[in-house]
C-alpha cells in the first residue's frame, strides 16, 4: 500500500533553516509527481511546492527563493529545503501524491519562533 512518512520538522528561529523529508513506498515513486502542502492553525491546507517526475518544480509565491523541493529517486524520497524561515511559515507540513487517488502523509510540525 502507498505510504508517505514525513520527518524533519521542529522548532527554529526566524531566519533559520530546516530540511523536511518524505519517504515514499508502495508505488512507482520515480514516475510520480510529489507535492508538499502545509496547514496553519485555523487556515486551509495550501500547496507549497510540487516536483514532477521529470524534475520540474512549482512553488507558492511566498516561498519562492526561500524553499527548494527536490527528489532522490534512488531513495524514494522527496525533500523540502526551507531557508530564511519566517513565523508565517509555521504549520504542519504534509507530503502528497496522487496514484489513482490522493494520498497524504501524517504531517510534520514546523514552528518558526524566537
PDB file of C-alpha atoms in Angstrom:
ATOM      1  CA  UNK A   1       0.000   0.000   0.000  1.00  0.00           C
ATOM      2  CA  UNK A   2       1.040   3.593  -0.526  1.00  0.00           C
ATOM      3  CA  UNK A   3       2.850   5.110   2.431  1.00  0.00           C
ATOM      4  CA  UNK A   4       4.246   8.599   2.875  1.00  0.00           C
ATOM      5  CA  UNK A   5       6.274   9.330   6.006  1.00  0.00           C
ATOM      6  CA  UNK A   6       7.401  12.871   6.718  1.00  0.00           C
ATOM      7  CA  UNK A   7      10.226  13.852   9.045  1.00  0.00           C
ATOM      8  CA  UNK A   8      12.497  16.771   9.795  1.00  0.00           C
ATOM      9  CA  UNK A   9      10.133  19.252  11.382  1.00  0.00           C
ATOM     10  CA  UNK A  10      10.894  21.135  14.559  1.00  0.00           C
ATOM     11  CA  UNK A  11      11.305  24.492  16.247  1.00  0.00           C
ATOM     12  CA  UNK A  12      13.546  27.022  14.523  1.00  0.00           C
ATOM     13  CA  UNK A  13      14.221  30.712  14.965  1.00  0.00           C
ATOM     14  CA  UNK A  14      13.247  33.218  12.289  1.00  0.00           C
ATOM     15  CA  UNK A  15      15.864  33.239   9.561  1.00  0.00           C
ATOM     16  CA  UNK A  16      16.792  29.638  10.239  1.00  0.00           C
ATOM     17  CA  UNK A  17      16.622  26.571   8.033  1.00  0.00           C
ATOM     18  CA  UNK A  18      15.040  23.134   8.081  1.00  0.00           C
ATOM     19  CA  UNK A  19      15.003  20.240   5.643  1.00  0.00           C
ATOM     20  CA  UNK A  20      11.890  18.104   5.515  1.00  0.00           C
ATOM     21  CA  UNK A  21      11.934  14.579   4.120  1.00  0.00           C
ATOM     22  CA  UNK A  22       9.134  12.383   2.830  1.00  0.00           C
ATOM     23  CA  UNK A  23       9.938   8.699   2.446  1.00  0.00           C
ATOM     24  CA  UNK A  24       7.588   7.028  -0.035  1.00  0.00           C
ATOM     25  CA  UNK A  25       6.740   3.395  -0.615  1.00  0.00           C
ATOM     26  CA  UNK A  26       4.125   1.199  -2.255  1.00  0.00           C
ATOM     27  CA  UNK A  27       4.059   2.877  -5.672  1.00  0.00           C
ATOM     28  CA  UNK A  28       6.299   3.814  -8.576  1.00  0.00           C
ATOM     29  CA  UNK A  29       7.911   6.839  -6.991  1.00  0.00           C
ATOM     30  CA  UNK A  30      10.137   7.798  -9.920  1.00  0.00           C
ATOM     31  CA  UNK A  31       7.197   8.352 -12.274  1.00  0.00           C
ATOM     32  CA  UNK A  32       5.013  10.188  -9.770  1.00  0.00           C
ATOM     33  CA  UNK A  33       4.715  13.896  -9.093  1.00  0.00           C
ATOM     34  CA  UNK A  34       5.167  14.787  -5.431  1.00  0.00           C
ATOM     35  CA  UNK A  35       3.818  17.790  -3.578  1.00  0.00           C
ATOM     36  CA  UNK A  36       4.345  19.468  -0.210  1.00  0.00           C
ATOM     37  CA  UNK A  37       1.350  21.143   1.415  1.00  0.00           C
ATOM     38  CA  UNK A  38       1.044  22.953   4.723  1.00  0.00           C
ATOM     39  CA  UNK A  39      -1.761  23.817   7.093  1.00  0.00           C
ATOM     40  CA  UNK A  40      -1.522  26.517   9.723  1.00  0.00           C
ATOM     41  CA  UNK A  41      -3.929  26.618  12.688  1.00  0.00           C
ATOM     42  CA  UNK A  42      -7.324  27.891  11.633  1.00  0.00           C
ATOM     43  CA  UNK A  43      -6.374  28.022   7.962  1.00  0.00           C
ATOM     44  CA  UNK A  44      -6.979  25.879   4.911  1.00  0.00           C
ATOM     45  CA  UNK A  45      -4.342  23.465   3.684  1.00  0.00           C
ATOM     46  CA  UNK A  46      -2.279  25.112   0.933  1.00  0.00           C
ATOM     47  CA  UNK A  47       0.119  23.912  -1.731  1.00  0.00           C
ATOM     48  CA  UNK A  48       3.737  24.834  -1.033  1.00  0.00           C
ATOM     49  CA  UNK A  49       5.767  23.143  -3.772  1.00  0.00           C
ATOM     50  CA  UNK A  50       5.447  20.470  -6.441  1.00  0.00           C
ATOM     51  CA  UNK A  51       8.008  18.432  -8.353  1.00  0.00           C
ATOM     52  CA  UNK A  52       7.151  16.364 -11.402  1.00  0.00           C
ATOM     53  CA  UNK A  53       8.663  13.037 -12.344  1.00  0.00           C
ATOM     54  CA  UNK A  54      10.902  14.936 -14.752  1.00  0.00           C
ATOM     55  CA  UNK A  55      12.114  17.307 -12.072  1.00  0.00           C
ATOM     56  CA  UNK A  56      10.113  20.396 -12.994  1.00  0.00           C
ATOM     57  CA  UNK A  57       9.131  22.429  -9.952  1.00  0.00           C
ATOM     58  CA  UNK A  58       6.462  24.911  -8.959  1.00  0.00           C
ATOM     59  CA  UNK A  59       6.201  26.988  -5.785  1.00  0.00           C
ATOM     60  CA  UNK A  60       3.722  29.031  -3.818  1.00  0.00           C
ATOM     61  CA  UNK A  61       4.632  32.655  -4.387  1.00  0.00           C
ATOM     62  CA  UNK A  62       5.530  33.476  -0.801  1.00  0.00           C
ATOM     63  CA  UNK A  63       8.149  30.702  -0.595  1.00  0.00           C
ATOM     64  CA  UNK A  64       9.852  31.243  -3.950  1.00  0.00           C
ATOM     65  CA  UNK A  65      13.540  31.870  -3.490  1.00  0.00           C
ATOM     66  CA  UNK A  66      13.466  30.510   0.075  1.00  0.00           C
ATOM     67  CA  UNK A  67      12.245  26.923  -0.341  1.00  0.00           C
ATOM     68  CA  UNK A  68      13.560  24.234  -2.677  1.00  0.00           C
ATOM     69  CA  UNK A  69      11.838  20.948  -3.477  1.00  0.00           C
ATOM     70  CA  UNK A  70      13.966  18.125  -4.806  1.00  0.00           C
ATOM     71  CA  UNK A  71      13.819  14.370  -5.050  1.00  0.00           C
ATOM     72  CA  UNK A  72      16.102  11.353  -4.837  1.00  0.00           C
ATOM     73  CA  UNK A  73      14.526   8.554  -6.857  1.00  0.00           C
ATOM     74  CA  UNK A  74      17.140   6.064  -5.648  1.00  0.00           C
ATOM     75  CA  UNK A  75      15.907   6.631  -2.092  1.00  0.00           C
ATOM     76  CA  UNK A  76      12.208   7.102  -2.951  1.00  0.00           C
ATOM     77  CA  UNK A  77      12.360  10.358  -1.029  1.00  0.00           C
ATOM     78  CA  UNK A  78      11.272  13.914  -1.704  1.00  0.00           C
ATOM     79  CA  UNK A  79      12.711  16.810   0.263  1.00  0.00           C
ATOM     80  CA  UNK A  80      11.789  20.376   1.077  1.00  0.00           C
ATOM     81  CA  UNK A  81      14.723  22.600   1.937  1.00  0.00           C
ATOM     82  CA  UNK A  82      13.426  25.638   3.775  1.00  0.00           C
ATOM     83  CA  UNK A  83      15.687  28.645   4.275  1.00  0.00           C
ATOM     84  CA  UNK A  84      15.093  32.123   5.671  1.00  0.00           C
ATOM     85  CA  UNK A  85      12.129  30.826   7.628  1.00  0.00           C
ATOM     86  CA  UNK A  86       9.511  33.259   8.848  1.00  0.00           C
ATOM     87  CA  UNK A  87       6.922  32.963  11.636  1.00  0.00           C
ATOM     88  CA  UNK A  88       4.220  32.759   8.956  1.00  0.00           C
ATOM     89  CA  UNK A  89       5.782  29.510   7.731  1.00  0.00           C
ATOM     90  CA  UNK A  90       4.632  27.862  10.954  1.00  0.00           C
ATOM     91  CA  UNK A  91       2.348  24.970  10.023  1.00  0.00           C
ATOM     92  CA  UNK A  92       2.027  21.241   9.763  1.00  0.00           C
ATOM     93  CA  UNK A  93       3.699  20.192   6.515  1.00  0.00           C
ATOM     94  CA  UNK A  94       2.282  17.273   4.549  1.00  0.00           C
ATOM     95  CA  UNK A  95       3.618  15.176   1.702  1.00  0.00           C
ATOM     96  CA  UNK A  96       1.164  14.290  -1.057  1.00  0.00           C
ATOM     97  CA  UNK A  97       0.933  12.201  -4.187  1.00  0.00           C
ATOM     98  CA  UNK A  98      -1.833  11.041  -6.494  1.00  0.00           C
ATOM     99  CA  UNK A  99      -1.780   7.389  -7.510  1.00  0.00           C
ATOM    100  CA  UNK A 100      -5.301   6.608  -8.575  1.00  0.00           C
ATOM    101  CA  UNK A 101      -6.405   8.632  -5.579  1.00  0.00           C
ATOM    102  CA  UNK A 102      -4.824  11.199  -3.295  1.00  0.00           C
ATOM    103  CA  UNK A 103      -2.511  10.052  -0.532  1.00  0.00           C
ATOM    104  CA  UNK A 104      -1.224  12.075   2.419  1.00  0.00           C
ATOM    105  CA  UNK A 105       1.446  11.549   4.988  1.00  0.00           C
ATOM    106  CA  UNK A 106       0.831  12.110   8.684  1.00  0.00           C
ATOM    107  CA  UNK A 107       2.464  15.531   8.653  1.00  0.00           C
ATOM    108  CA  UNK A 108       5.390  17.105  10.452  1.00  0.00           C
ATOM    109  CA  UNK A 109       5.165  20.235  12.585  1.00  0.00           C
ATOM    110  CA  UNK A 110       7.297  23.249  11.713  1.00  0.00           C
ATOM    111  CA  UNK A 111       7.336  26.092  14.219  1.00  0.00           C
ATOM    112  CA  UNK A 112       9.217  29.302  13.492  1.00  0.00           C
ATOM    113  CA  UNK A 113       9.533  31.387  16.617  1.00  0.00           C
ATOM    114  CA  UNK A 114      12.067  33.262  18.688  1.00  0.00           C
TER     115      UNK A 114
END
